[in-house]
Coordinates of C-alpha atoms in Angstrom, one line a residue:
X1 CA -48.3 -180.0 242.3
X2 CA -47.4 -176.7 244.5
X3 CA -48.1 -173.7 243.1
X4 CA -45.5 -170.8 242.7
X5 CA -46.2 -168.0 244.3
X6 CA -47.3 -165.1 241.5
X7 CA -44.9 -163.4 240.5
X8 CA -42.8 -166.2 240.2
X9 CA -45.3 -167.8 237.5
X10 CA -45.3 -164.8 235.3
X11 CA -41.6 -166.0 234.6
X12 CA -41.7 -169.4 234.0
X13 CA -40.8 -170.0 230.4
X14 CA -42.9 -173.0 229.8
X15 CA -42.6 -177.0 229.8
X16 CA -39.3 -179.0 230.0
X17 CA -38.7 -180.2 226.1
X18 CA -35.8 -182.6 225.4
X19 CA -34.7 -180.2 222.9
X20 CA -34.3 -177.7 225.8
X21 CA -32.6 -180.2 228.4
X22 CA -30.2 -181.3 225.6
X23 CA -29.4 -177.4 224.7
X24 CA -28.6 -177.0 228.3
X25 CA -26.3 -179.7 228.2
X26 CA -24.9 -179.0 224.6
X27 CA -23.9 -175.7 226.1
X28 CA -23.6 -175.8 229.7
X29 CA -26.5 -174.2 230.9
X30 CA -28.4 -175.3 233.8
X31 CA -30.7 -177.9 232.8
X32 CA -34.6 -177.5 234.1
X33 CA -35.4 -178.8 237.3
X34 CA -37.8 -181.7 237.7
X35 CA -41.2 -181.2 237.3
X36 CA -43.2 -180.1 240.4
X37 CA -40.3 -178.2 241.6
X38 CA -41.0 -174.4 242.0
X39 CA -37.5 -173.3 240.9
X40 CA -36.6 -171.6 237.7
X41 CA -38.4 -173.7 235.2
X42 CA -37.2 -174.6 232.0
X43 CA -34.6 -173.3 229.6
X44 CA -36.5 -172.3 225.6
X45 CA -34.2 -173.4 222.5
X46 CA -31.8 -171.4 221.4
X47 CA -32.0 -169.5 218.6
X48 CA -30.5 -169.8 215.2
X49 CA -27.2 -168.1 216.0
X50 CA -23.3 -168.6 216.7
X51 CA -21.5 -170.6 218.3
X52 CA -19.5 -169.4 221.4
X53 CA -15.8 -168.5 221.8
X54 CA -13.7 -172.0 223.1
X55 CA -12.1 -171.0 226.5
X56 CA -10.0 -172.9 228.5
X57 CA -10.0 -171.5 231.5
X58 CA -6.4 -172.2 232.3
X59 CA -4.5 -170.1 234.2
X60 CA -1.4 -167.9 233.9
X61 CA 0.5 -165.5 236.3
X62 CA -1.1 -162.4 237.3
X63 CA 2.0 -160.6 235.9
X64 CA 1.3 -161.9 232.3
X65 CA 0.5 -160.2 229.6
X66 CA -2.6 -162.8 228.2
X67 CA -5.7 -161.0 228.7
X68 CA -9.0 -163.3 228.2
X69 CA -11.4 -162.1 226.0
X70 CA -15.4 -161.4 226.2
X71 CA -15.9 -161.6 222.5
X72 CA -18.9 -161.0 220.3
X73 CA -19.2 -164.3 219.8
X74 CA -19.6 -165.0 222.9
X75 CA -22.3 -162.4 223.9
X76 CA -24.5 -163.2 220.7
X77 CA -25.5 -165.8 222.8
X78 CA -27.6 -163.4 224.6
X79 CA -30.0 -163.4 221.6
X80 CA -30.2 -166.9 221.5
X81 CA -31.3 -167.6 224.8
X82 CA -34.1 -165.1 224.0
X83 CA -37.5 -166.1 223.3
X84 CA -38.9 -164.2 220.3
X85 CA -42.2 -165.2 220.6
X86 CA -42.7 -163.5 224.1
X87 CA -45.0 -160.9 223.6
X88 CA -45.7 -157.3 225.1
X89 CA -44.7 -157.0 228.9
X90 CA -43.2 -160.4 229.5
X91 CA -39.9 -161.7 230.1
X92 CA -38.0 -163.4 226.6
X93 CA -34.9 -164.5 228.8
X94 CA -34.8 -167.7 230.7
X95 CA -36.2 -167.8 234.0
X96 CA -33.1 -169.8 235.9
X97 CA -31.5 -166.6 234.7
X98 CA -33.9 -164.1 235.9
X99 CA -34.1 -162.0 238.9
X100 CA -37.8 -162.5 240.1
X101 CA -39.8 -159.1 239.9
X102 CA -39.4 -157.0 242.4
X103 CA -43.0 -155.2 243.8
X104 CA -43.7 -151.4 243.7
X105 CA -44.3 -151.3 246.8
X106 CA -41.2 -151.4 248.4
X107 CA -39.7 -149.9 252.2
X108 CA -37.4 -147.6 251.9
X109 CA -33.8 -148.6 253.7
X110 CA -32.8 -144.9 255.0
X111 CA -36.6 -143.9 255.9
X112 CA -36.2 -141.2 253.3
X113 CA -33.1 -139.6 254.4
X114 CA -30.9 -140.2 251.1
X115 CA -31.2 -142.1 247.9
X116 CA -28.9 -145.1 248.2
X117 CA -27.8 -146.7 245.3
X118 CA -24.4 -148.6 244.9
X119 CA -23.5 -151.0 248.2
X120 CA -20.8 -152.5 249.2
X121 CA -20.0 -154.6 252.7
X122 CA -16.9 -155.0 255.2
X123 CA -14.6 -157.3 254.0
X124 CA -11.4 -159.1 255.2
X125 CA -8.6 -160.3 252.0
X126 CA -10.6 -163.5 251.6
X127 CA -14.4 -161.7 251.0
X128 CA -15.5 -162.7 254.2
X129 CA -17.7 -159.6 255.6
X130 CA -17.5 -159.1 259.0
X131 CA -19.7 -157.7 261.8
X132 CA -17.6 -155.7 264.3
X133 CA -18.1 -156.2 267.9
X134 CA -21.8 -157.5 266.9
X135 CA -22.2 -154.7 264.7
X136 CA -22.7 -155.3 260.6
X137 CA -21.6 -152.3 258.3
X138 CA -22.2 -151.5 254.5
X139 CA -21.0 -148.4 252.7
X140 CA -23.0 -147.3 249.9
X141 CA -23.1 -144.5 247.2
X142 CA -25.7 -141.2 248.7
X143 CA -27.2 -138.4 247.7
X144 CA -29.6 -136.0 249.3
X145 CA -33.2 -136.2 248.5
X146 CA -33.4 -132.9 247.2
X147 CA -31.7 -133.7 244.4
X148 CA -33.3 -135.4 241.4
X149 CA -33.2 -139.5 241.1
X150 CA -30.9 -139.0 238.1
X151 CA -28.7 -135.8 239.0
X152 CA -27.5 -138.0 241.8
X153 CA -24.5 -139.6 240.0
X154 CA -22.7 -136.7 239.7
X155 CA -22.9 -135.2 243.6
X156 CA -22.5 -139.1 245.2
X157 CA -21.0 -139.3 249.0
X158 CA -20.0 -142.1 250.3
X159 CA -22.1 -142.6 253.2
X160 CA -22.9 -145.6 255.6
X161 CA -25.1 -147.8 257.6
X162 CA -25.1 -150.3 260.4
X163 CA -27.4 -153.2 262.1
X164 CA -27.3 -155.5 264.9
X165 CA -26.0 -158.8 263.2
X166 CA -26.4 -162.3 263.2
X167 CA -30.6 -161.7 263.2
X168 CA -32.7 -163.8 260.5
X169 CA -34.2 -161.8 257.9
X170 CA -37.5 -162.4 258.2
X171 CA -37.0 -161.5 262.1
X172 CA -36.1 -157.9 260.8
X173 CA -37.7 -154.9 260.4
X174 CA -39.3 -154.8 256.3
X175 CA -36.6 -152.0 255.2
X176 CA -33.6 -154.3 256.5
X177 CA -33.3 -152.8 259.7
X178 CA -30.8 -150.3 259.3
X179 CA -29.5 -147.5 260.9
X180 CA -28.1 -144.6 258.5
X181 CA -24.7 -143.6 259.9
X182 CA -24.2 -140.4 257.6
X183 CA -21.4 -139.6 255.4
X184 CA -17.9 -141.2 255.9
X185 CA -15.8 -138.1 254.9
X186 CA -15.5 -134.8 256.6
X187 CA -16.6 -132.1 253.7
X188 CA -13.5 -131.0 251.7
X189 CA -11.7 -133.9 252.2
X190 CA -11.7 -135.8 248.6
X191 CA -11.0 -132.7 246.3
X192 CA -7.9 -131.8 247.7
X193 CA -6.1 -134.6 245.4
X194 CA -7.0 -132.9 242.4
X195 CA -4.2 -130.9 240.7
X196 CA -6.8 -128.4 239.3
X197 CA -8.8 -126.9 241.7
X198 CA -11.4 -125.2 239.7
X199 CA -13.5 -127.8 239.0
X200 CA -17.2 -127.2 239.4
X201 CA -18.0 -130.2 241.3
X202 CA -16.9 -133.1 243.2
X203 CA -17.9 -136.4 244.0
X204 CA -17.2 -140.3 245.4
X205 CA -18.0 -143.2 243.6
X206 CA -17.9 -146.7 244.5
X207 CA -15.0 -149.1 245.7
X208 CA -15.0 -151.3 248.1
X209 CA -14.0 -151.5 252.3
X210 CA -11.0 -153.8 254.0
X211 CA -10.9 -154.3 257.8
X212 CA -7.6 -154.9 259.5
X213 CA -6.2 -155.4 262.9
X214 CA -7.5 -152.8 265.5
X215 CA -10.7 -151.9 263.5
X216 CA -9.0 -149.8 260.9
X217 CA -10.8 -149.8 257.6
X218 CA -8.7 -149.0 254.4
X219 CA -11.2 -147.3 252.1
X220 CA -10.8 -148.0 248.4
X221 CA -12.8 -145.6 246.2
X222 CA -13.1 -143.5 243.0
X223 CA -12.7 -139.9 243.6
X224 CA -14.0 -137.9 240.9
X225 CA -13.6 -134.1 239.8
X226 CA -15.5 -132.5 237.4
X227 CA -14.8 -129.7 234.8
X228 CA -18.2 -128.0 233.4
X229 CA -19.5 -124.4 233.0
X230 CA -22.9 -122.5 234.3
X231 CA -24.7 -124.7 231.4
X232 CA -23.4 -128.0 232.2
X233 CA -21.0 -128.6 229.5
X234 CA -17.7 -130.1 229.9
X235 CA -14.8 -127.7 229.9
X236 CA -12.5 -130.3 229.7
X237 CA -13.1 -134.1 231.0
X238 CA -13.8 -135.4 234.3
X239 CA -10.6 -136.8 236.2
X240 CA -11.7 -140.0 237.8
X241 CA -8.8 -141.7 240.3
X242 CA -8.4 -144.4 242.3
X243 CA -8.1 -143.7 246.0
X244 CA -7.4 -144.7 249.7
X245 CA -8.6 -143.3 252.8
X246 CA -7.6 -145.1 256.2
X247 CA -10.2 -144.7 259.2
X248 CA -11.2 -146.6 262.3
X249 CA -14.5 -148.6 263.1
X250 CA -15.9 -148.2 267.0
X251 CA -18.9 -150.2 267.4
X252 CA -20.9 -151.1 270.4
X253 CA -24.2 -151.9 271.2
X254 CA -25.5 -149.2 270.6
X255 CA -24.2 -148.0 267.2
X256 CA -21.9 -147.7 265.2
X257 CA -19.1 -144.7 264.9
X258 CA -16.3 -143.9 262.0
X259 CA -13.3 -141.9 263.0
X260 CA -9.9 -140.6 260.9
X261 CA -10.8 -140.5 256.7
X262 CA -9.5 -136.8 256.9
X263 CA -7.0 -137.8 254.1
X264 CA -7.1 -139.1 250.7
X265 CA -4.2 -140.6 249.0
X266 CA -4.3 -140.9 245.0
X267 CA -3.3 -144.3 244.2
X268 CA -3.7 -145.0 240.3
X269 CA -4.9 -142.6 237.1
X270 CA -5.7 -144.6 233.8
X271 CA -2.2 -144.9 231.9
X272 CA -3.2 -144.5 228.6
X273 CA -1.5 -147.6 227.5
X274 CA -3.4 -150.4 229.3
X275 CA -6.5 -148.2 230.5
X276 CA -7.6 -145.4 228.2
X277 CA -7.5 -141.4 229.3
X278 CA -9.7 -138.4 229.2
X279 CA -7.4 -137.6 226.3
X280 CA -8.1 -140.8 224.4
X281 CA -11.4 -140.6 225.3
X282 CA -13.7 -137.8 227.4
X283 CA -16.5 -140.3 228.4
X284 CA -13.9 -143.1 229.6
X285 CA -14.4 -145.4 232.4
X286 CA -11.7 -145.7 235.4
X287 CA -13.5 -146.9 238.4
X288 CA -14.6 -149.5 241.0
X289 CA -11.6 -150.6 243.3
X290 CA -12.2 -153.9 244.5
X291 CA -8.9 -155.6 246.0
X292 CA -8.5 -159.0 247.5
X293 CA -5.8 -161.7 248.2
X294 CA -5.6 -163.8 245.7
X295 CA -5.6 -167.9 247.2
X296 CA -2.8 -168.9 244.6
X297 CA -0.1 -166.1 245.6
X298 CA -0.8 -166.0 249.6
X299 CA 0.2 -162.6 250.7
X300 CA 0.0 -160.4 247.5
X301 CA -2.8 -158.0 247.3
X302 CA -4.2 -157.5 243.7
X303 CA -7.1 -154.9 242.6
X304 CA -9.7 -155.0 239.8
X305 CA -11.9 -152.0 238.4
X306 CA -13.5 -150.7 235.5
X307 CA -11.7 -149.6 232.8
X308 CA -11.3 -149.5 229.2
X309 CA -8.8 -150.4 226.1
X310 CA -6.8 -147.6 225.6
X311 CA -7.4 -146.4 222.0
X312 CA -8.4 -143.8 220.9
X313 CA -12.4 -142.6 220.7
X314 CA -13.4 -142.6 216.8
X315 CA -10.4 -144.8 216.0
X316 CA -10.5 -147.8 217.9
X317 CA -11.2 -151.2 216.0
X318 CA -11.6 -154.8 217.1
X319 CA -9.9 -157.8 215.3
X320 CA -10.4 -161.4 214.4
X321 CA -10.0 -162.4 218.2
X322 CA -12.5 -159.8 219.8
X323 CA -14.9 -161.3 217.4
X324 CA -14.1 -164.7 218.1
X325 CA -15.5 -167.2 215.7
X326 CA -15.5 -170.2 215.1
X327 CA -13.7 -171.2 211.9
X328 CA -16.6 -172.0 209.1
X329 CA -19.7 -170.6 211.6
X330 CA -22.1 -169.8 208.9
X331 CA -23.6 -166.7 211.5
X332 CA -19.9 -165.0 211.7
X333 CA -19.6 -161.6 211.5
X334 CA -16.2 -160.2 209.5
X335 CA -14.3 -157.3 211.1
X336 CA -14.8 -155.0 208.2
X337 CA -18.2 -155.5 209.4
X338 CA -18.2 -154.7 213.0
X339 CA -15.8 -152.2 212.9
X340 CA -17.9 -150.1 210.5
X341 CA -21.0 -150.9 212.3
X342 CA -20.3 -148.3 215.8
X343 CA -19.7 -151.4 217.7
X344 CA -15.9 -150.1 218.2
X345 CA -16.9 -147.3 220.0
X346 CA -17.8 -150.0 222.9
X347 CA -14.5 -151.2 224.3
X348 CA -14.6 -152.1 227.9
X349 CA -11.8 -153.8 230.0
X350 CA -11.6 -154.9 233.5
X351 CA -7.9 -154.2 235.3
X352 CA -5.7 -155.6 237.4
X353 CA -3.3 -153.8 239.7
X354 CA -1.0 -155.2 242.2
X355 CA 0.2 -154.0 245.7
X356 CA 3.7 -152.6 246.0
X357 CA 3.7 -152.6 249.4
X358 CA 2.0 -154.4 252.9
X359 CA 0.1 -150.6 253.6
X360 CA -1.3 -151.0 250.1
X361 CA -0.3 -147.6 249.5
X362 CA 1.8 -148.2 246.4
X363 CA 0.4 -150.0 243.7
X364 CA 1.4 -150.9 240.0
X365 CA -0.6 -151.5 236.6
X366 CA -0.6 -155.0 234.9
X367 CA -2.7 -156.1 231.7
X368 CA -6.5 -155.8 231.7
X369 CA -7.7 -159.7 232.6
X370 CA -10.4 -159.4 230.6
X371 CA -11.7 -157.1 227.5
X372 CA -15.0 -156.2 225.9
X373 CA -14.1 -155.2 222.4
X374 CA -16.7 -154.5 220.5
X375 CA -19.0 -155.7 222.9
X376 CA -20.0 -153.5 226.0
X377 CA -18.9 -150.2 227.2
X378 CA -18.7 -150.6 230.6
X379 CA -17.9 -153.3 232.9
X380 CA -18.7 -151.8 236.4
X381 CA -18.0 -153.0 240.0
X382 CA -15.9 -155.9 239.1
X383 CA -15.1 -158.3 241.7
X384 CA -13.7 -162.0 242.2
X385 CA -15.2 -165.0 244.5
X386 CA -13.4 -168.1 244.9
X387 CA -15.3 -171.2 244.9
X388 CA -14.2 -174.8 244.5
X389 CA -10.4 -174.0 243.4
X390 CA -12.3 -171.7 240.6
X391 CA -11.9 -168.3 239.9
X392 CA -14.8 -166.2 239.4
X393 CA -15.5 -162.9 237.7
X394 CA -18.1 -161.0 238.2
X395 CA -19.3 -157.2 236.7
X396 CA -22.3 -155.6 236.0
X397 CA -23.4 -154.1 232.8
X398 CA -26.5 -152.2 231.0
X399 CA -28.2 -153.3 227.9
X400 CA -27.8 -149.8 227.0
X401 CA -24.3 -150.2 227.0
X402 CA -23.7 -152.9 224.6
X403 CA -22.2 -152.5 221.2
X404 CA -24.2 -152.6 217.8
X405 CA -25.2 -156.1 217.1
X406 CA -25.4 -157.6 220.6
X407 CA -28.5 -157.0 222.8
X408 CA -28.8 -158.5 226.6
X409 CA -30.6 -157.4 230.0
X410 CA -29.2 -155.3 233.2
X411 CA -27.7 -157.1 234.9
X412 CA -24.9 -159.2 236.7
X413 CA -22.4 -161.3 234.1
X414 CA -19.8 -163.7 234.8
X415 CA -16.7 -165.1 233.9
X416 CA -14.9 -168.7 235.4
X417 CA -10.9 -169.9 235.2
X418 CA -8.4 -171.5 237.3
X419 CA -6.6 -168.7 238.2
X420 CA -7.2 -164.7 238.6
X421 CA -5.8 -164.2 235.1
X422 CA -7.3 -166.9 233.3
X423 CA -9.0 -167.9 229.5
X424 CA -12.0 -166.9 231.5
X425 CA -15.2 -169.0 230.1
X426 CA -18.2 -166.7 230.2
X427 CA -21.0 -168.6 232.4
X428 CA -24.3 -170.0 230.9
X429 CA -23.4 -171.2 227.7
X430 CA -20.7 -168.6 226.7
X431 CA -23.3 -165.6 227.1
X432 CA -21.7 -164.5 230.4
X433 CA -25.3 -163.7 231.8
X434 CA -25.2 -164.7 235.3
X435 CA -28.6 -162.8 237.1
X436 CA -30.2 -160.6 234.8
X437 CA -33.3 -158.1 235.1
X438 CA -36.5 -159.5 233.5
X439 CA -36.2 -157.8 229.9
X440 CA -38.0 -158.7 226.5
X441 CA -35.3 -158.5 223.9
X442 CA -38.3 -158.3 221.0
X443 CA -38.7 -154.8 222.4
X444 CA -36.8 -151.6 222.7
X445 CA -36.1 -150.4 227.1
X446 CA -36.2 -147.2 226.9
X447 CA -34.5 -145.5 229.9
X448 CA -35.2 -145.7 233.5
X449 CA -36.9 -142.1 233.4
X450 CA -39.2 -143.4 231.1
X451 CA -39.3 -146.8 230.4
X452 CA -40.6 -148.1 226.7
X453 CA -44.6 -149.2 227.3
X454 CA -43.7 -152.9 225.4
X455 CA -41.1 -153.6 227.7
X456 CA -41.7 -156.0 231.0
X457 CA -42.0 -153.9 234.5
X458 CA -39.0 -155.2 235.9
X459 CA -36.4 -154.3 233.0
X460 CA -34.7 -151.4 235.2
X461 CA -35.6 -152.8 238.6
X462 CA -32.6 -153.5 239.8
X463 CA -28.6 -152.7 238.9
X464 CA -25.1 -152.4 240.3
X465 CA -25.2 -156.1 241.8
X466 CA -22.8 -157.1 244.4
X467 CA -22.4 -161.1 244.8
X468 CA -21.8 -162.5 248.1
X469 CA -19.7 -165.4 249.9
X470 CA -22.7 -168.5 249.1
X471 CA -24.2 -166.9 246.0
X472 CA -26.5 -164.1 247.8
X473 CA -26.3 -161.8 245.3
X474 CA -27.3 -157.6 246.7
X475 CA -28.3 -154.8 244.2
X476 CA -30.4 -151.5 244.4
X477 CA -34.0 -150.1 242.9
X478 CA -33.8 -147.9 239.9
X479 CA -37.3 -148.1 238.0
X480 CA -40.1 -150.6 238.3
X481 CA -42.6 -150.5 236.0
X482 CA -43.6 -149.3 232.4
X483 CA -44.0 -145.5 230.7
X484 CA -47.7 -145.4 232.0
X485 CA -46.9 -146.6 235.4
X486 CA -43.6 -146.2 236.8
X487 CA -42.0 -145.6 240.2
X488 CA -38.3 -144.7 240.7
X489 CA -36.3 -146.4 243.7
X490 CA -33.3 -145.3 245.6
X491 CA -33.0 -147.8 248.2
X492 CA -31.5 -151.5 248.3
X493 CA -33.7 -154.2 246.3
X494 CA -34.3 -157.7 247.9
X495 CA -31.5 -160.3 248.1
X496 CA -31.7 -162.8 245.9
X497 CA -29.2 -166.6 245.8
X498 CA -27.7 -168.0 242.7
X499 CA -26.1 -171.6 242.6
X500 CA -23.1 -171.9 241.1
X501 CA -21.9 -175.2 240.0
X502 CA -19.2 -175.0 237.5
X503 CA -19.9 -172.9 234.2
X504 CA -23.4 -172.3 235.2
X505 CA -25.3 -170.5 237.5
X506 CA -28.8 -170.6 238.5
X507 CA -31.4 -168.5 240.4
X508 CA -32.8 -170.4 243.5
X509 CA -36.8 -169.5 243.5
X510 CA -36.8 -171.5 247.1
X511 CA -34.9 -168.8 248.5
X512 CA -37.1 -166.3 250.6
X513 CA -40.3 -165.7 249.1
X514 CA -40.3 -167.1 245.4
X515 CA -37.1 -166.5 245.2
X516 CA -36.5 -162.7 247.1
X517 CA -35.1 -162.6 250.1
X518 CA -35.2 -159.9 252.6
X519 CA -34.9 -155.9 251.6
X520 CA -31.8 -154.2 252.1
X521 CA -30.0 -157.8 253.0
X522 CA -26.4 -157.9 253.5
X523 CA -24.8 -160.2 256.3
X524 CA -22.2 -160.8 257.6
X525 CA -20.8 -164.4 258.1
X526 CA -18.0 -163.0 260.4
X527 CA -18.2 -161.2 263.7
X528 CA -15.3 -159.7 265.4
X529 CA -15.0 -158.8 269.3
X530 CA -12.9 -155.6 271.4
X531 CA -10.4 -158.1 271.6
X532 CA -10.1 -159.2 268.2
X533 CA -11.3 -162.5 268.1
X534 CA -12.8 -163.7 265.3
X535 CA -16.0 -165.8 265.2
X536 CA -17.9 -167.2 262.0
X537 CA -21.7 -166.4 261.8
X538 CA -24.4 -168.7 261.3

């Protein structure tokens, strides 16, 4: 029998039981692989617990008002994949859904010119990311180094980076090979959509990139103005919006150039009736543009972000369905319950907007697709991928985040249906958990500025995952390691590959080097010439 590399056997979970293969089956997580196989090993027994939410996944139209429903049910499954025997420092969750730990010793992608944190590639309607004239492109969230590791949120740029495509990873240079562009915006530019004009600061968070016809790039972002005083204290909450900014792309051989993004136009603000407000709520969430074309309605542009129900902070409560039990489950919750337990101040949604308009310049609000009642506060960077007539929903989320009762890693979850809005089945089982950071649920995480000493290395090593055309799946360092020995990242982690097959997803460790692939990886499987052909890359 091979041997797996090291790091890969601190996260093996153990033999292959039949009571494990037949929980896999029972509900629809990836079964183990066969023995001698260096791949994610085998799944432990659930826990006593629920059972999950029935979904359909059928489909209705994007204008509907149904919106599918990530319910506590559901996410309880978290705890039941979790192993409570694992001890101090190890991983509880299974390995097939476990981002293999990432070393300490990692290159740094903009040889220590900014912190780099959330990424996002060149894209055409379909996902595809393109490579212009041999050139591939990522925009990503920056901050000067002189700043703090965690002041950095709230002074983001948008900044970017470029590489010579089309060469193998393990041909590159160790840090990815790229080329820090600088910042996409001229200074000035962003705040001058902001109806008040005394804020205190200003800054760009993350969105996503669309290349057209002639190498103009429409620039989807949040644009974000803040209201505090000499002390740091609110003066009134921030005003997150969704935004465009149009540019142009010039790339040649020897670089890579952006031109135009001197203006900003402010597309969407959270309505209050679908997405809650700064006046519902001063720590709501309203961000992450991601727009696509959606296969079943050729032609109409949609967007999804971040958002969240629109009730009110203090008063918000979850129902019968947000809980989502099944009738007689001897482990159900009641609502009086949750809703007096602080889970209700957790009430994430992801939105859908559609395009009014062929310059995507007008847009209009429909129903969330999917909400988090009761569950988790935030569902960031959501996106879609379409794979075998199936749509699927991705977002990232913190274990920090989730509501009272429910407990599950950093990490990337996801949802599958027929159809953009769908009766979206959560992946794996019902839990949702599609790639998750190595965490022991038996012990608390601490934060990233001081993780707990208990917890395993890799519980904050990576976040804010993007998941490519094939499965490659692209995230950044935050903290690896434990409160007595820590180091704090700021550049792009290794690229990892899930397989997706149906309602379950599973990490390949035969990818790369027991399972990471190259640092900083992001390619493109498109190249476009000066004369606008387009060519697919190996």
């Amino acid at each position: 029998m091979n041997t797996p590399p090291k790091r890969l056997r601190r996260l093996l979970t153990g033999g292959v039981t039949v009571a494990a293969v037949a929980a896999s089956v029972l509900v629809g997580l990836p079964a183990a692989a066969a023995p001698g196989t260096p791949t994610a090993g085998a799944l432990p027994d659930l826990q006593d617990g629920p059972r999950p939410t029935v979904h359909t996944q059928q489909a209705y139209a994007p204008e509907d008002d149904f919106t599918a429903k990530w319910t506590r049910a559901d996410a309880r499954q978290l705890k039941r994949l979790s192993d409570p025997s694992a001890g101090s420092r190890e991983n509880s969750m299974p390995a097939s859904l476990t981002m293999p730990e990432v070393p300490q010793d990692f290159p740094d992608m903009s040889n220590d010119q900014v912190w780099v944190w959330d990424t996002w590639p060149l894209t055409d309607e379909h996902g595809n990311q393109y490579s212009i004239n041999g050139q591939e492109v990522i925009f990503s969230l920056v901050a000067d180094r002189s700043l703090g590791f965690d002041d950095r949120h709230v002074y983001a740029k948008i900044g970017y980076f470029f590489r010579p495509a089309g060469v193998p990873a393990d041909q590159r240079p160790e840090n990815g090979g790229w080329t820090y562009g600088g910042l996409v915006f001229p200074e000035g530019v962003t705040g001058k959509i902001f109806d008040d004009q005394s804020y205190s600061h200003q800054t760009q968070w993350s969105g996503s990139a669309r290349v057209f016809k002639g190498g103009e790039i429409k620039l989807f972002f949040t644009d974000v103005a803040f209201y505090r005083d000499a002390q740091g204290h609110d003066v009134k909450p921030y005003d997150p919006r969704i935004a465009l900014s149009v540019g142009k792309i010039h790339a040649t051989g020897n670089g890579v150039k952006l031109t135009g993004f001197t203006e900003v136009q402010d597309l969407l603000q959270a309505d209050g009736t679908y997405y809650q407000t700064g006046a519902q709520n001063p720590y709501f969430n309203f961000r992450d543009p991601f727009t696509f074309e959606d296969p079943a309605h050729p032609g109409e542009t949609y967007m999804v972000f971040e958002g969240n129900s629109a009730m009110t902070r203090g008063a918000a409560t979850c129902n019968e369905a947000d809980l989502g039990y099944q009738e007689g489950d001897p482990y159900a919750e009641t609502v009086d319950q949750v809703n007096a337990s602080g889970a209700t101040y957790q009430i994430a949604n992801i939105g859908l907007a559609k395009a009014k308009n062929d310059d995507l310049t007008s847009w209009e609000f429909l129903p969330p697709i999917l909400s988090a009642n009761c569950v988790t506060d935030q569902t960031e960077r959501p996106q879609f991928i379409f794979k075998d007539g199936k749509a699927y929903l991705f977002t990232i989320t913190h274990r920090s985040t989730f509501g009272a009762g429910i407990d599950g890693p950093e990490g990337v979850y996801g949802f599958v249906g027929d159809g953009i809005r769908s009766d979206f089945q959560p992946l794996n089982g019902g839990s949702g958990l599609a790639l998750g950071n190595p965490t022991n649920l038996n012990y608390l995480q601490g934060q990233p500025f001081a993780p707990d000493y208990n917890q395993h290395p890799g519980a904050f090593q990576a976040y804010s995952h993007y998941v490519m055309p094939g499965g490659l799946v692209q995230s950044f360092i935050d903290t690896i390691g434990t409160s007595d020995d820590f180091v704090r990242g700021g550049t792009l982690a290794p690229t990892v590959k899930v397989d997706i097959d149906g309602a379950t997803t599973s990490v390949d460790y035969t990818y790369g080097d027991g399972g990471l692939g190259g640092w900083a990886d992001v390619p493109a499987n498109v190249n476009v010439t000066p004369g606008g052909h387009v060519k697919p890359l190996r």
